XYZ file of C-alpha atoms in Angstrom:
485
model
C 3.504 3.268 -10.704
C 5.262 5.186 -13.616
C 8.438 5.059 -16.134
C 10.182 7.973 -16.220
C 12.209 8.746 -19.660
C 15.072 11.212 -18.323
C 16.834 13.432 -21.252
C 17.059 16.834 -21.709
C 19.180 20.077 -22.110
C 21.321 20.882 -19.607
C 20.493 17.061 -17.639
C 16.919 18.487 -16.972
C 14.595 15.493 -16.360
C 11.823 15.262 -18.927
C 9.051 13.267 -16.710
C 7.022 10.565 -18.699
C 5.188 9.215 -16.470
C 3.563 5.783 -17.920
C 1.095 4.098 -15.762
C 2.398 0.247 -15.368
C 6.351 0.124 -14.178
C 9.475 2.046 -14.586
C 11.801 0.892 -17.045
C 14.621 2.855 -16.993
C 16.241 6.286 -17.825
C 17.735 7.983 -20.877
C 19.493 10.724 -20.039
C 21.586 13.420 -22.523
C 24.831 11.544 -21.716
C 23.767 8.046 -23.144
C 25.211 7.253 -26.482
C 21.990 7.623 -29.236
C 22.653 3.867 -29.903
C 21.431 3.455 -25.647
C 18.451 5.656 -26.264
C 17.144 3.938 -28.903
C 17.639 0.636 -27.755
C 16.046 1.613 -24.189
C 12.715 3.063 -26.009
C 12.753 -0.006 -28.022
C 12.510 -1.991 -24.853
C 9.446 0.670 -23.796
C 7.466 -0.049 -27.095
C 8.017 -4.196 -26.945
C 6.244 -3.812 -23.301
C 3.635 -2.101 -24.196
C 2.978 -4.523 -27.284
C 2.620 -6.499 -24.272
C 0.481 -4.382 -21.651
C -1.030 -5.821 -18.428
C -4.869 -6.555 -18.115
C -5.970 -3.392 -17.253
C -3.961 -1.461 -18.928
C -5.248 -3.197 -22.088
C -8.161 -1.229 -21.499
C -6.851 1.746 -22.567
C -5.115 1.464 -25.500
C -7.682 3.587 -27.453
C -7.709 6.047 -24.770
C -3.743 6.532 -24.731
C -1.326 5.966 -27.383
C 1.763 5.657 -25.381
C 4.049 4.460 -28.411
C 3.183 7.295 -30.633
C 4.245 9.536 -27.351
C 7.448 7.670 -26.819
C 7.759 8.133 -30.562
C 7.790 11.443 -30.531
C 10.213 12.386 -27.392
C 13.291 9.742 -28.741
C 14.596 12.143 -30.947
C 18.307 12.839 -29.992
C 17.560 16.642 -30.006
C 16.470 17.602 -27.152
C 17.197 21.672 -27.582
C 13.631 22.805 -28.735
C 12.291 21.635 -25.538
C 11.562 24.718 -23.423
C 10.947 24.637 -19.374
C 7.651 25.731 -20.110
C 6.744 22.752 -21.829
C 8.480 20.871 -19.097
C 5.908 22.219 -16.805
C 3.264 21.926 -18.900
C 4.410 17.831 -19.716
C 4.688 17.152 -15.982
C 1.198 19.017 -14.909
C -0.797 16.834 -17.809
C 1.146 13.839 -16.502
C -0.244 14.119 -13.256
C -3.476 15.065 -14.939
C -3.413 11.719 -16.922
C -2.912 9.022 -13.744
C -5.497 11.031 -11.978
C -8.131 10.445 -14.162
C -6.888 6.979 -15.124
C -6.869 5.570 -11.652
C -10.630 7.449 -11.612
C -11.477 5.723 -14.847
C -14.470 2.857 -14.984
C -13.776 -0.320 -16.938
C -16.456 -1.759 -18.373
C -15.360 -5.499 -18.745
C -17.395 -8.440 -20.540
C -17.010 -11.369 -17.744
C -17.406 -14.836 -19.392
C -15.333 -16.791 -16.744
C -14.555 -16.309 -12.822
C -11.979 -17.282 -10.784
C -13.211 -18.129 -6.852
C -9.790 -18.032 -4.606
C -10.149 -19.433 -0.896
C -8.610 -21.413 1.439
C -9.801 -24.751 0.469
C -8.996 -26.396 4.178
C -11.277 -23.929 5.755
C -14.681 -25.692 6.515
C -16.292 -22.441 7.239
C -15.856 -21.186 3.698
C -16.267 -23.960 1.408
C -20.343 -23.367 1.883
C -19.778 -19.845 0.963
C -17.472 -20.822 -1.838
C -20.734 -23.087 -3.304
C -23.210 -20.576 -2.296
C -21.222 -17.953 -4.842
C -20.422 -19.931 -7.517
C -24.225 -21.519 -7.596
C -25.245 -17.810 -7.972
C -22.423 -16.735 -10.584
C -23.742 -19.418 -12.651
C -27.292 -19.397 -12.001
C -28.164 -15.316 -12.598
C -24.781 -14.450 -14.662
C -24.690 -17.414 -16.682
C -20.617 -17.406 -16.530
C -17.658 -20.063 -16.214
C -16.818 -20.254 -12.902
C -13.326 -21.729 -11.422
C -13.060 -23.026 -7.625
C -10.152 -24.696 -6.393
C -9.571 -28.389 -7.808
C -9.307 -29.309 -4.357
C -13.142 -29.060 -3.681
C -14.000 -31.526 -6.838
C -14.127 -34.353 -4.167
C -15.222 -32.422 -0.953
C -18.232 -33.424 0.425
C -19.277 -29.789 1.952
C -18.712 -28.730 -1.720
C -20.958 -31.309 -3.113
C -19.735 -30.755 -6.611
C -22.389 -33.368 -7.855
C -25.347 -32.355 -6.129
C -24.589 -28.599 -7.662
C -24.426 -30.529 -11.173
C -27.571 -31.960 -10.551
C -29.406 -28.713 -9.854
C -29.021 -27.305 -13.437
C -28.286 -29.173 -16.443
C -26.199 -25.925 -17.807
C -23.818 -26.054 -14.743
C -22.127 -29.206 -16.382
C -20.262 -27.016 -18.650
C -19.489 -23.624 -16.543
C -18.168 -25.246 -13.458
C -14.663 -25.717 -13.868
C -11.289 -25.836 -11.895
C -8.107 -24.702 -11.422
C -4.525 -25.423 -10.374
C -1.635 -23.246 -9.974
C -0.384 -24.258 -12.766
C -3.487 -22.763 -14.982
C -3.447 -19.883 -13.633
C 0.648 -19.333 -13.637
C 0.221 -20.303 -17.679
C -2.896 -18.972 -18.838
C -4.258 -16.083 -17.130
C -6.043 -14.565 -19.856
C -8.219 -17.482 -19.107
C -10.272 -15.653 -15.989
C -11.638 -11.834 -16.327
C -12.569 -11.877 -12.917
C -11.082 -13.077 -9.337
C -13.424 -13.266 -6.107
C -10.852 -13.875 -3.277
C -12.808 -14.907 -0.255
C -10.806 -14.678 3.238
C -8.214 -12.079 4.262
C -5.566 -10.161 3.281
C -3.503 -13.500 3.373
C -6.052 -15.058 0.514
C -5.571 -11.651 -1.576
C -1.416 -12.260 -1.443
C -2.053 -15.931 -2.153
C -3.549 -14.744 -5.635
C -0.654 -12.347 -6.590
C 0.970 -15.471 -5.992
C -0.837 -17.523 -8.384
C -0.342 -15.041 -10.538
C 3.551 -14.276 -11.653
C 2.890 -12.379 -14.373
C -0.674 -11.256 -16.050
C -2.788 -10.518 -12.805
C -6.847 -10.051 -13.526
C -8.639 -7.465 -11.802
C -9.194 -8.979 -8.012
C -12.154 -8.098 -6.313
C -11.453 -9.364 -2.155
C -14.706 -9.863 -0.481
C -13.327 -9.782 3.603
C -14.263 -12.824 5.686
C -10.477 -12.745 7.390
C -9.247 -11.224 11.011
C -7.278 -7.990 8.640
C -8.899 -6.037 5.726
C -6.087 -3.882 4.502
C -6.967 -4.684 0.671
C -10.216 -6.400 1.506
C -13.073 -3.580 0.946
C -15.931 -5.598 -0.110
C -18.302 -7.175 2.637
C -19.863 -10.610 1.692
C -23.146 -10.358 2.966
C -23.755 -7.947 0.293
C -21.640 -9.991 -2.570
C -25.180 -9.758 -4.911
C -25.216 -5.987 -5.252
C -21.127 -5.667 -5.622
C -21.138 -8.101 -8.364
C -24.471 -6.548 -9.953
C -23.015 -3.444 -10.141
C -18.995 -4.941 -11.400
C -21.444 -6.815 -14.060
C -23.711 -3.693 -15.242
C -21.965 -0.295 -14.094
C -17.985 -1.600 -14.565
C -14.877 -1.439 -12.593
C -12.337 1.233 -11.043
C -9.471 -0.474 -10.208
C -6.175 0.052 -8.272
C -2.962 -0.276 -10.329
C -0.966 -1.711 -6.722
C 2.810 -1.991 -8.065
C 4.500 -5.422 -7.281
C 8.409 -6.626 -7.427
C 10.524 -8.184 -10.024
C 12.690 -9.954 -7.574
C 15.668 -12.018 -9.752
C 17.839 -14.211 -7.549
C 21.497 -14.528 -9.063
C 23.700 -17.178 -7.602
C 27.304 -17.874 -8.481
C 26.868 -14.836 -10.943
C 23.715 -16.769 -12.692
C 19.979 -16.061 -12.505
C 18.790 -18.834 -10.408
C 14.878 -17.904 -9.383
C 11.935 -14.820 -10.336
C 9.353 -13.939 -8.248
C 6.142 -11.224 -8.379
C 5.928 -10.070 -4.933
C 3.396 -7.907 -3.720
C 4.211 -6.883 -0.327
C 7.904 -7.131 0.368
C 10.960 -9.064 0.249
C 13.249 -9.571 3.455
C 16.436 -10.080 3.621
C 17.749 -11.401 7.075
C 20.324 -13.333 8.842
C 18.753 -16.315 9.205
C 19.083 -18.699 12.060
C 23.117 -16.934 12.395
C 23.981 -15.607 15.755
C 25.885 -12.506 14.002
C 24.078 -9.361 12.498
C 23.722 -9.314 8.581
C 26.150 -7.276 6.464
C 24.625 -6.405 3.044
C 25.731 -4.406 0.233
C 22.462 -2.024 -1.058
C 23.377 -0.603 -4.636
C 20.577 1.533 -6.438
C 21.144 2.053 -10.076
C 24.841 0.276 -9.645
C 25.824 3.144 -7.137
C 26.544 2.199 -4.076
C 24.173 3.787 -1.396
C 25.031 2.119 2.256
C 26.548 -1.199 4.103
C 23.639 -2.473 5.952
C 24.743 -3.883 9.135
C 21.494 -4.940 10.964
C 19.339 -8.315 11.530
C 17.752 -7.670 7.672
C 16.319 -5.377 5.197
C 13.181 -4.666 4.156
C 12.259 -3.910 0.363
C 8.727 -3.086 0.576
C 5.679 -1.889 -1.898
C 3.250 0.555 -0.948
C 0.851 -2.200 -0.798
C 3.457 -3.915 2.051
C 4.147 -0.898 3.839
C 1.432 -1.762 6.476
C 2.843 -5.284 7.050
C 6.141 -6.215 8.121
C 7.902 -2.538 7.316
C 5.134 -0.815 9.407
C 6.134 -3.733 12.725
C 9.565 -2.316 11.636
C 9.019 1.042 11.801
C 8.250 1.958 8.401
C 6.176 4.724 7.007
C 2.662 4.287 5.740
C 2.298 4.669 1.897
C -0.166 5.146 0.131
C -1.094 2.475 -2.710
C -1.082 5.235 -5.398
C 2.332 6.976 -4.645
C 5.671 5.245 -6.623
C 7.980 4.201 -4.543
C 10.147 2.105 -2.746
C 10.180 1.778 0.537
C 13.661 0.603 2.710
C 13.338 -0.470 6.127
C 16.029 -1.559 8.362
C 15.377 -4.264 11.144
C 16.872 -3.335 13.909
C 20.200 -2.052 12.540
C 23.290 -1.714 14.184
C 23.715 2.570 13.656
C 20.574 4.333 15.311
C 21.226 6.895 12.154
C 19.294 4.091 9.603
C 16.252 5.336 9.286
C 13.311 4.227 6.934
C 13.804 5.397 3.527
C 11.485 6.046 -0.074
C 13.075 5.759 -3.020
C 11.357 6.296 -6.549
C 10.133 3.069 -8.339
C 12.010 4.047 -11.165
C 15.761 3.055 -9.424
C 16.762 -0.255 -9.567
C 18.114 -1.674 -6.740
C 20.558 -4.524 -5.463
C 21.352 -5.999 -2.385
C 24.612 -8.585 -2.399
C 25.958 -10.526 0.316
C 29.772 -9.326 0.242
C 32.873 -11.078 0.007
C 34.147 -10.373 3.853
C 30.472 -11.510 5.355
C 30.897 -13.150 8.348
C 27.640 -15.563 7.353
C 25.193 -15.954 4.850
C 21.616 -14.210 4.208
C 17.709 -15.651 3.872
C 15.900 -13.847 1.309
C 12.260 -14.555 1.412
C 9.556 -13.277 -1.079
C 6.021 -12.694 0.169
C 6.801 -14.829 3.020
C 6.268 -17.637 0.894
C 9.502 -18.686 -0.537
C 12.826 -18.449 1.187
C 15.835 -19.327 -0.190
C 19.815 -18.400 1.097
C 22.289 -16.360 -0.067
C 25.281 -17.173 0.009
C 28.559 -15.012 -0.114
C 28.798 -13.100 -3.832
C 25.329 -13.815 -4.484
C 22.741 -10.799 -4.734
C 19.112 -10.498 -5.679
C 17.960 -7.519 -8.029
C 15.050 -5.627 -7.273
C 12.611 -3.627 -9.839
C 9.256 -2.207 -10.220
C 7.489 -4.899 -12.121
C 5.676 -4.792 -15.154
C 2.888 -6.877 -14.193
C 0.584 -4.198 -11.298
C -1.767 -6.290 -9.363
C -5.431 -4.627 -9.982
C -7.522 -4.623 -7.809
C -11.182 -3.415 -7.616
C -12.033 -0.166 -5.414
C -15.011 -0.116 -3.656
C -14.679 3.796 -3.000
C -12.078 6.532 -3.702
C -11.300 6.724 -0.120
C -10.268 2.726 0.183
C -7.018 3.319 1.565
C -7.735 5.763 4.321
C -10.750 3.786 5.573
C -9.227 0.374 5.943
C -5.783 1.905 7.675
C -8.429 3.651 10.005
C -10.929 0.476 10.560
C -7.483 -2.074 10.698
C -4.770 -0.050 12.612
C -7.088 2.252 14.552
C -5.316 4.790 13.141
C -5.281 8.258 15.157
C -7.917 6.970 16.998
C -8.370 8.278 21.159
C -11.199 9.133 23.629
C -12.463 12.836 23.219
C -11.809 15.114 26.273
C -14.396 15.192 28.366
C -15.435 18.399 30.685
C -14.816 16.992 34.416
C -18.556 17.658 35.406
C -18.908 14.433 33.562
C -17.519 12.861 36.424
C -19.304 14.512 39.016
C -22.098 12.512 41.426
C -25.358 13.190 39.254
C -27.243 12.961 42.590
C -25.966 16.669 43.718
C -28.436 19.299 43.774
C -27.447 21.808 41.274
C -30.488 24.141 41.920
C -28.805 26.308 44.004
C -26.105 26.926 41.172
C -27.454 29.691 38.677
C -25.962 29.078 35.044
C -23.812 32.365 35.159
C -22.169 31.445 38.417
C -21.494 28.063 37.004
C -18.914 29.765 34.322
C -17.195 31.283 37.063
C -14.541 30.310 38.947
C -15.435 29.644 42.478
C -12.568 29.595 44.223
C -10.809 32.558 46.113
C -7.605 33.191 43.843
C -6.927 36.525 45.079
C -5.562 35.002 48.592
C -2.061 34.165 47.493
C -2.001 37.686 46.042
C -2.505 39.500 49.478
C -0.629 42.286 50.422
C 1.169 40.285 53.595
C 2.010 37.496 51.513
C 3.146 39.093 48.258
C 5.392 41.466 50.831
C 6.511 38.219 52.528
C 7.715 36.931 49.329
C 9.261 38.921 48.018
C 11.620 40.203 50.954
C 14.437 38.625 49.667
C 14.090 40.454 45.892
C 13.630 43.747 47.439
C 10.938 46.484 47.519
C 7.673 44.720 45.658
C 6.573 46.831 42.964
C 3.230 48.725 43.670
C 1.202 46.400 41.193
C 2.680 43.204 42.408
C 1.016 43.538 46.153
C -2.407 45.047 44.724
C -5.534 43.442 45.276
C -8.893 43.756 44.023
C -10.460 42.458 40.987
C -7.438 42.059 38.422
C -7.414 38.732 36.990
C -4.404 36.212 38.251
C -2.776 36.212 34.766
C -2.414 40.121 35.412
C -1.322 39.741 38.877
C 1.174 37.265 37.582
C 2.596 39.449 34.914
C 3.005 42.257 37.945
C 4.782 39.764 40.200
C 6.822 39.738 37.354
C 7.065 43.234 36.603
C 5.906 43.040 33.051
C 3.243 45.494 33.442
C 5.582 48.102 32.057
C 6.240 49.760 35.033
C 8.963 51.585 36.006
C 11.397 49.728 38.754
């Protein structure tokens, strides 16, 4: 995830990588007026930074760095110090997303799925503990005041302190006032995890997804062992997982009509029409290709093991920024899966000529139709969706645990198969690396001759026998021994 300020001599890119979103480019040929009204825009969002990246404010001073690249001379900037500005770039996410956060919880948000019967006991059993050994504010679900597995009141009754840090919430708290919750327990699957992003449309806490579902792509975090993960969030701190969401903006009869945060993907499809979609894919107002297929696929690195991967997307991993396009089943077998940096901004419209409308659905959550004229924007949001890592190697071991990934049986020697009742005594070890079979028949002097009637005289060392290997009696059937015909 990265914002990359483009503007230099010559149209040479100068990289500024940000951690958080992109937010646009400046480039040489932009009036100074652009320039400075685009790094304007950069220093209002940071004013206004994300939870995490909160954090590092002392760490990073990212306006006095804007600061000091919007000058409109670019000349004194060498390729050198390109180079050098790229490499500590680089340098700089790498140790951020390696960084521990030590954060002071005073109130926890519990996410899970409030119909399931199984969880609502492990729900209680978590928040009784929060509250009992942490002494913190915890939220469930305001759908478990009244539920009887829950027993709200009998956990009230336990402790005369848990009056005042058991609390609830709604959608609508969290939507309004997310600064509210410094942590968020999801308990479930990846399903519960993508429920939260969608709680949370803007300012997303750092989510820590304890895996009680049937997939565990960002689920890391075993329950039965919830009292030594949140002993160690509480005492040792956080590293966390900047995953980059969407900024999807519906516009409808040329108006902004809806916003969503989407974590995994949005699809665009035909719908419940007979006829394959036609759709207009712009990137930066530059028309890249007609899609004529049954959808498209805009997908985060987060999504690409969902619905792109069923599509035949490419895996990507969390930490890389980009965009991933996936085609369902398009009508040119040329339209192949494509990444795209997180810095373009992209649009798909429905044309004027379409033959029917479009779905566009966000998360698989919301769906709403396009209709002809109307498009839906696409950007890298500024609002990442942290969550906590349970090792540096997250990524590679939940693809491996979830998809099986590269996994197959090990050859096996065939003696493996062979009846252990046979008596092997007889065999001496040396004679067992040996072949023991006669290879040297098919090389006999009657049959080689026999052979090789029709090609004319054999050459000497084709019809010799004795103890050359078949590989050299192969090459001198050939006459590759080098000599002379």
């Amino acid at each position: 995830m990265s914002a990359v300020l483009s503007g230099a001599k010559n149209g040479i890119p100068l990289p500024v990588q940000v951690p958080g979103n992109p937010v646009g480019f400046i480039s040489p040929s932009n009036s100074a007026t652009t320039r400075r009204s685009a790094l304007s825009g950069l220093h209002d969002y940071f004013r206004k930074p994300c939870f995490v990246h909160s954090r590092f404010d002392d760490a990073v001073d990212v306006a006095k760095v804007l600061k000091e690249i919007s000058s409109d001379n670019f000349d004194h900037i060498s390729h050198s110090s390109l180079v050098q500005t790229a490499t500590g770039v680089r340098e700089l996410a790498k140790r951020i997303g390696q960084a521990t956060i030590n954060i002071n919880v005073r109130s926890v948000l519990i996410v899970t799925k409030a119909r399931d019967n199984s969880l609502i006991g492990l729900t209680r059993q978590l928040a009784q503990w929060l509250m009992l050994t942490r002494e913190v504010n915890v939220y469930v679900d305001a759908k478990l005041r009244l539920s009887k597995r829950f027993n709200a009141d009998g956990l009230l009754d336990e402790n005369d302190k848990f009056e005042s840090r058991l609390r609830y919430w709604t959608p609508e708290l969290t939507n309004t006032m997310p600064d509210l919750f410094d942590l968020v327990l999801t308990l479930g699957g990846d399903g519960t995890v993508l429920y939260t992003s969608w709680l949370f449309q803007r300012i997303v806490p750092p989510v820590l997804a304890f895996s009680l579902g049937s997939l565990g792509f960002l689920t890391n975090f075993q329950f039965q062992d919830y009292q030594a993960h949140l002993n160690k969030v509480f005492d040792d701190g956080i590293k966390v997982n900047l995953r980059m969401r969407f900024t999807c903006t519906v516009f409808k009869g040329g108006h902004q009509s809806e916003v969503h945060e989407v974590i995994n993907e949005i699809v665009i499809d035909r719908g419940p029409s007979p006829w394959i979609s036609m759709l207009e894919l712009y990137g930066d107002n530059n028309l890249l290709t007609m899609v004529q297929a049954d959808g498209l696929i805009l997908s985060t690195p987060t999504g690409s093991t969902a619905y792109s991967l069923s599509a035949g997307g490419s895996l990507v991993h969390p930490e890389i920024p980009a965009i991933s396009i996936t085609p369902i089943c398009p009508h040119t077998l040329s339209f192949r899966p494509m990444l795209l940096p997180d810095s373009m901004l992209l649009k798909v419209s429905v044309p004027r000529n379409a033959r029917n409308t479009a779905w566009a659905s966000f998360d698989g959550r919301h769906r709403v139709e396009l209709r002809s004229g109307d498009y839906v924007t696409v950007t890298a949001s500024q609002y990442p969706f942290p969550t906590v890592s349970a090792s540096t190697m997250d990524y590679i071991e939940s693809v491996s645990r979830t998809l099986k990934w590269n996994v197959r049986e090990q050859q096996k020697p065939f003696k493996d198969y062979v009846d252990a009742d046979r008596d092997e005594s007889r065999i001496s070890v040396q004679e067992e690396e040996e072949w023991d079979i006669d290879d040297s028949a098919f090389f006999s002097t009657s049959s080689s001759s026999t052979m090789l009637s029709s090609f004319g005289s054999a050459p000497q060392s084709a019809v010799t026998t004795g103890s050359s290997s078949p590989l050299h009696k192969g090459f001198s059937f050939l006459n590759l021994n080098g000599s002379p015909k």
